[in-house]
Coordinates of C-alpha atoms in Angstrom, one line a residue:
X18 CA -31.9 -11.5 3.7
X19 CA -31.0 -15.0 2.0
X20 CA -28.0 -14.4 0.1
X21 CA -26.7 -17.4 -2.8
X22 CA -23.3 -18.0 -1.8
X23 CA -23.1 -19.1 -5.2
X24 CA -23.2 -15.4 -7.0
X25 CA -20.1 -14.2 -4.5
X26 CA -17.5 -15.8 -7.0
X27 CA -19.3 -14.1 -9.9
X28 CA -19.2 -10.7 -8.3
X29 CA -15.1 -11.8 -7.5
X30 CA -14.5 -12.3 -11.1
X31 CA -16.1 -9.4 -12.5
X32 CA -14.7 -7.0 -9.8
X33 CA -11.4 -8.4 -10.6
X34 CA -11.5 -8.7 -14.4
X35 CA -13.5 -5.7 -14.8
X36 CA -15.5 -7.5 -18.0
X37 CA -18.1 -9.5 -18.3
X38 CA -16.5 -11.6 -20.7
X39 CA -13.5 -12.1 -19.3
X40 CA -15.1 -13.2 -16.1
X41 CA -17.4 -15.7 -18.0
X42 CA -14.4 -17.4 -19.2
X43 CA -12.9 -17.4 -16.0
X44 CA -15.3 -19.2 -14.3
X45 CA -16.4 -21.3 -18.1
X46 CA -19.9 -20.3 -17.6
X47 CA -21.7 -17.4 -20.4
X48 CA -21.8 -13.9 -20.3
X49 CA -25.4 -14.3 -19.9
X50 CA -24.8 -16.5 -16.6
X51 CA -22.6 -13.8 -15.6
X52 CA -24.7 -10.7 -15.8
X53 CA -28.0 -12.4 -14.6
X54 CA -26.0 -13.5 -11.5
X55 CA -25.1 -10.1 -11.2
X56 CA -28.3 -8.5 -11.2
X57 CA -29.5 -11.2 -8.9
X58 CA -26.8 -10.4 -6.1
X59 CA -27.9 -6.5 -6.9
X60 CA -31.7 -7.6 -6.2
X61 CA -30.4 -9.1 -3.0
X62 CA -28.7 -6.6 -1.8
X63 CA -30.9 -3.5 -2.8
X64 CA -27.9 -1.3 -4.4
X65 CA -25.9 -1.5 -7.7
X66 CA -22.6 -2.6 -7.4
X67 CA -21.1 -2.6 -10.9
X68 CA -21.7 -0.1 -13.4
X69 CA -22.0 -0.7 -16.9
X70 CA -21.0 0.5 -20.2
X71 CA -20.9 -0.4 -23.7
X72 CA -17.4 -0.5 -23.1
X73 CA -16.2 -1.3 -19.7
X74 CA -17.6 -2.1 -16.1
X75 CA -16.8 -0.5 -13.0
X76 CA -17.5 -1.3 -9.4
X77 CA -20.1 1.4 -7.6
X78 CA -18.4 2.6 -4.4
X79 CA -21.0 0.1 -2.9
X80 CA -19.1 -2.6 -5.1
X81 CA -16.0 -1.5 -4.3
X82 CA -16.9 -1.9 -0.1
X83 CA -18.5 -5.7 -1.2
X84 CA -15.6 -6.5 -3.3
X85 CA -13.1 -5.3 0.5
X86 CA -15.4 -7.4 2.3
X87 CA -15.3 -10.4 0.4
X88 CA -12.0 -10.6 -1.1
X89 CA -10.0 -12.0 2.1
X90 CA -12.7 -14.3 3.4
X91 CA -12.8 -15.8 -0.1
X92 CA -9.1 -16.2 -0.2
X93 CA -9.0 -17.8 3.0
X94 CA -11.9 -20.9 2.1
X95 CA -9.9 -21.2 -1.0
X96 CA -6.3 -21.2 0.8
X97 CA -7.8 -23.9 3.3
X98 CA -8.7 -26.3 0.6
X99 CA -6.1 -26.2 -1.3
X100 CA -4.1 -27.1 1.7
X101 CA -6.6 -29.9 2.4
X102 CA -6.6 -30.9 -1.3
X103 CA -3.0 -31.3 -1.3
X104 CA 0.4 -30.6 0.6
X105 CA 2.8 -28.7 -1.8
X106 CA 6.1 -27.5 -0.6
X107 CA 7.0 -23.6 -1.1
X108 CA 10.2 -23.7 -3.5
X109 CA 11.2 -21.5 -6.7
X110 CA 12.2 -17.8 -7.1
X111 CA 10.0 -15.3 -5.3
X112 CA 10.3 -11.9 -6.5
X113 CA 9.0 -8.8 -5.2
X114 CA 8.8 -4.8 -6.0
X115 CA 9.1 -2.6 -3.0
X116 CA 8.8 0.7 -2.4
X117 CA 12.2 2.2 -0.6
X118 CA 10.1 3.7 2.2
X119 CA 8.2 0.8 3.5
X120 CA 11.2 0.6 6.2
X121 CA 8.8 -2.2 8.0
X122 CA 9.1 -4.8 5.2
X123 CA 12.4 -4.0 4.3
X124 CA 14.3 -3.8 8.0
X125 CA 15.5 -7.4 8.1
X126 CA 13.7 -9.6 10.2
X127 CA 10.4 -10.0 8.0
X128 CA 12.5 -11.3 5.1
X129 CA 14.9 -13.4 7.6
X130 CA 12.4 -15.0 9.5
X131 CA 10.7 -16.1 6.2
X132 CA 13.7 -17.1 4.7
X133 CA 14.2 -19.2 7.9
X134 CA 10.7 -20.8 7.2
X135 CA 11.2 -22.0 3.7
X136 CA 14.5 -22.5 2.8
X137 CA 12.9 -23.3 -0.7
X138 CA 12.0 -20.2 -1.8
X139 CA 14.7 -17.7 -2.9
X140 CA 13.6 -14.1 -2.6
X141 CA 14.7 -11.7 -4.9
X142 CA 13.5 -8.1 -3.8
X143 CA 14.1 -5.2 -5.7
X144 CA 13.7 -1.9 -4.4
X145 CA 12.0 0.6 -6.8
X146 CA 10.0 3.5 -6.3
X147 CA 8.6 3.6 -10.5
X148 CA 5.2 3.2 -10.8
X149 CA 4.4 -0.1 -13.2
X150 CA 2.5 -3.5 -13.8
X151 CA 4.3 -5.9 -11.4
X152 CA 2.6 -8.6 -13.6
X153 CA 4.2 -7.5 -16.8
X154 CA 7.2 -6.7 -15.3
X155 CA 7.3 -10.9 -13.8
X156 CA 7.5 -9.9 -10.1
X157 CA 5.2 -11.9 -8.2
X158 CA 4.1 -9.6 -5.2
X159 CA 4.5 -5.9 -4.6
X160 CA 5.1 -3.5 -1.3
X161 CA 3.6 -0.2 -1.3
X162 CA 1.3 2.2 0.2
X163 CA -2.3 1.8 0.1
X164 CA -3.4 4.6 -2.2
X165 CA -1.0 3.9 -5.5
X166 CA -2.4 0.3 -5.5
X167 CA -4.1 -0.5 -8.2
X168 CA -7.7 -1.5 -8.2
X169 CA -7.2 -4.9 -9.9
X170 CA -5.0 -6.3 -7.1
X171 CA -5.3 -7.9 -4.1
X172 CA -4.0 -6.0 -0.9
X173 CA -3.2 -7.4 2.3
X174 CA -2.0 -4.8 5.0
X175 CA 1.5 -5.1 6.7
X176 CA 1.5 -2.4 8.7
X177 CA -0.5 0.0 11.1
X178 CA -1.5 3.1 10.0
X179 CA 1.1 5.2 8.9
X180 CA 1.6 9.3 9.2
X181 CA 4.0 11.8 7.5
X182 CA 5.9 14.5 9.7
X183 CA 8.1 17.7 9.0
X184 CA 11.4 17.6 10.8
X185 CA 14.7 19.1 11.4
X186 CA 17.8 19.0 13.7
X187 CA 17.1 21.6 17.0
X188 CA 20.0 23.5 15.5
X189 CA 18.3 24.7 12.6
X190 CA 14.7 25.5 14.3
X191 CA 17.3 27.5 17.2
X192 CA 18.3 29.3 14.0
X193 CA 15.5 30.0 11.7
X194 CA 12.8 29.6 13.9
X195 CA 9.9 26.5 14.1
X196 CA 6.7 27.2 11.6
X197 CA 3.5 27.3 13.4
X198 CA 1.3 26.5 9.9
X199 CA 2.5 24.8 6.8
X200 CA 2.1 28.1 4.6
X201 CA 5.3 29.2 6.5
X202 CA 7.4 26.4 4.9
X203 CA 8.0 28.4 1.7
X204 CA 10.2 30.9 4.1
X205 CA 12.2 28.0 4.8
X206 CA 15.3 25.9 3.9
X207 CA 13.7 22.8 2.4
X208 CA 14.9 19.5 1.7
X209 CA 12.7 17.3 -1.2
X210 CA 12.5 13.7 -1.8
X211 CA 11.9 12.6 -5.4
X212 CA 11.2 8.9 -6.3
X213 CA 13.4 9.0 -9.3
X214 CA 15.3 11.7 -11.7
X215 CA 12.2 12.2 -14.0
X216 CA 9.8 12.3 -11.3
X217 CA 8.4 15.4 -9.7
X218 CA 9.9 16.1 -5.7
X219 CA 7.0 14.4 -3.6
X220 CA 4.4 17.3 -2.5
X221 CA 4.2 18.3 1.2
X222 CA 0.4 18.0 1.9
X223 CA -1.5 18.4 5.0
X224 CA -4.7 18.5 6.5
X225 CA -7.1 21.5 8.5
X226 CA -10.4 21.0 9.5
X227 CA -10.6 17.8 7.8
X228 CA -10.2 19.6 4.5
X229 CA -6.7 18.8 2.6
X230 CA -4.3 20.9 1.1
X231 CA -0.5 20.8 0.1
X232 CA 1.9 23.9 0.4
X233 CA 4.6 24.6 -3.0
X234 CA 7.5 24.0 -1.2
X235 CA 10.3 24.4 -3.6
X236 CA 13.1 22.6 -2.1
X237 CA 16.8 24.5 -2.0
X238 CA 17.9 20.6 -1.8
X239 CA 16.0 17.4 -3.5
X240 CA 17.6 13.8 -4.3
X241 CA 15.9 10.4 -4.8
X242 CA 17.9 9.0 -1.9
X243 CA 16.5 8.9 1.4
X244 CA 19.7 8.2 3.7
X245 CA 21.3 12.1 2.2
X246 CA 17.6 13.5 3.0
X247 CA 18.1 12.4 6.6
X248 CA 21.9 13.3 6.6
X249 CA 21.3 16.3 5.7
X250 CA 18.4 17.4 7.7
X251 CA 20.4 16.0 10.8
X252 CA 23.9 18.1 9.7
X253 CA 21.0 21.1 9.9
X254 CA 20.8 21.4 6.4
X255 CA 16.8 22.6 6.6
X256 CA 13.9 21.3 7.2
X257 CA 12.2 17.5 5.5
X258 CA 9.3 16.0 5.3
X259 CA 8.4 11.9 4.5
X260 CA 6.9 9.5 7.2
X261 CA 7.2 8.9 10.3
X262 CA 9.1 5.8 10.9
X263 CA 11.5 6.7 8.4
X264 CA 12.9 9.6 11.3
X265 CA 11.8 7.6 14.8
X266 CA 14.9 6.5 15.9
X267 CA 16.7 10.0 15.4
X268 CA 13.2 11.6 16.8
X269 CA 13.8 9.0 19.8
X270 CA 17.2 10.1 20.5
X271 CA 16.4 13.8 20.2
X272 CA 18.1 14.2 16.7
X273 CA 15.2 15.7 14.6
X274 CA 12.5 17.3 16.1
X275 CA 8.7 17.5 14.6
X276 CA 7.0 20.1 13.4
X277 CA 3.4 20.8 12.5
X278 CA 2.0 17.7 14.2
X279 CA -1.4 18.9 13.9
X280 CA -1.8 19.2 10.4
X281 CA 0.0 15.7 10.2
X282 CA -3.2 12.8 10.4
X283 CA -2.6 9.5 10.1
X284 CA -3.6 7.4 6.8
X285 CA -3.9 3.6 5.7
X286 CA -0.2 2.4 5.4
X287 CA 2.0 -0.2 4.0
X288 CA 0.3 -3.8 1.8
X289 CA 1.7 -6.7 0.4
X290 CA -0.1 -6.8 -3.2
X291 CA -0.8 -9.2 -6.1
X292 CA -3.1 -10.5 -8.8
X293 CA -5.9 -12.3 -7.8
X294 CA -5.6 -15.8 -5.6
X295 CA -6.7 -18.2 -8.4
X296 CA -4.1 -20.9 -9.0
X297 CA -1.8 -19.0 -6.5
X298 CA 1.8 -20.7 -6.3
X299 CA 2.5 -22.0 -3.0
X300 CA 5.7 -19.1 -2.9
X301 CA 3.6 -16.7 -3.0
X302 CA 0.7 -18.0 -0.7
X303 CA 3.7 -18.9 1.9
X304 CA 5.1 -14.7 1.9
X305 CA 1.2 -14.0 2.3
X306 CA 0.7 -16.0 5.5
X307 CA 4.3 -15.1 6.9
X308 CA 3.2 -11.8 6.7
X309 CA -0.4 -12.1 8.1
X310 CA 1.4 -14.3 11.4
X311 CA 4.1 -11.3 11.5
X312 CA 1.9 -8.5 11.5
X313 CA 0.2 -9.8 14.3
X314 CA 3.1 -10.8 16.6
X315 CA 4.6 -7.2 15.6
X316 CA 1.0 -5.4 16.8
X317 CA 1.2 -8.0 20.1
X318 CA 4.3 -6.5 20.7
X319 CA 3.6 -3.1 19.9

């Protein structure tokens, strides 16, 4: 199979414009251009991978798999001659949205080290766990789990897998007993996490047999601040539930003890996200190879 390298940046801009139009424009070419090279990659490749509508076009899950592939490889040939093409020093304000459980991002050394590296760039990170368009809101990056991403960004991952536990202190499971399944967590002291006021607590969900399912645990005790969730839990206030590396240092020291492990798998963790690469600003391309080179020293070392 010969493909033309030529129809990959077509499929890039419709994936990530999600119009025909729009994409057209992008790359100053017509719509025409546009769809033909689409149906000519879809020739190629034997499958549809973008659904259309009189209104709107969607990637097919085969689309979506291409789009995965391609996006980072792309990125990289681009990054590479842009570097080649001309030697612009990181500087300006660099601000970025992150989620107040992504402990990884947000521990110290990945910002220190980077501020070390360009003492150009400020960083202003805000930590917020709303839910909206870090475009329109002029951050420049964003930090949060893979699933809540939106579609229409490009996600780089900064951690390994992560995986959600249910703990408590040994003094309340002494007490009140440990749960052997997750439909016995209604007969217990609960304490809820909720992102913000207006938001509902975050559901407990778990898996059996590879088929999903969350429990209606209707905590006696729910705040938005995850320091009194792990206060309380380890005063033997009741049990909690969020992920893992959030509790492993008091689970290290024998402080909160897990519960239900086995209905506990793991899932696709923590990205760095942002709009699409074109006419990136050397801030932002700088914070995406700082993290690449520190997620693989932190997995050398791991």
């Amino acid at each position: 199979m010969t493909i033309d390298l030529n129809l990959l940046p077509v499929f890039l801009a419709v994936a990530e414009e999600g119009n025909f139009r729009a994409a057209a424009d992008r790359l100053g070419v017509t719509r025409s251009a546009v769809s033909q090279g689409i149906r000519r990659l879809e020739d190629i490749c034997g499958i549809a991978l973008v659904s259309r509508t009189t209104r709107s076009v969607r990637l097919t899950e085969a689309g979506n798999r291409f789009r995965e592939a391609l996006s980072q490889p792309m990125a990289d040939v681009k990054s590479a001659f842009e570097e080649v093409a001309g030697d612009v020093s990181p500087r300006g304000l660099l601000r970025i949205a992150v989620t107040s459980i992504a402990e990884q991002f947000l521990s110290g050394p990945l910002i220190a080290s980077f501020a070390e590296a360009h003492p150009g760039i400020t960083i202003d990170v805000t930590v917020t766990d709303d839910m909206f368009d870090i475009v329109a809101a002029g951050f420049d990056a964003g930090v949060r789990l893979g699933e809540v991403i939106e579609q229409d960004m490009v996600a780089i991952p900064l951690t390994r897998e992560e995986r959600e536990v249910v703990v408590a202190a040994p003094e309340y499971f002494e007490l009140h007993g440990t749960p052997r399944h997750p439909r016995e967590l209604v007969h217990h002291r609960c304490i809820g996490w909720r992102p913000s006021p207006s938001a509902a607590p975050h559901r407990w969900e778990f898996e059996q047999d590879g088929i999903a399912f969350d429990v209606a645990v209707e905590p006696q005790i729910t705040t938005n601040d995850l320091r009194l969730m792990i206060r309380t839990a380890l005063a033997g206030g009741g049990i909690t539930f969020a992920l893992e590396e959030t509790f492993r240092p008091y689970i290290d020291r024998g402080e909160l003890i897990t519960a239900l492990d086995d209905y506990l798998p793991p899932f696709p963790g923590f990205f760095l996200y942002f709009p699409n690469r074109r006419n990136m600003a050397p801030k932002l391309r700088a914070l995406i190879h700082h993290v690449r080179a520190y997620r693989r020293a932190s997995f050398a070392i791991g």
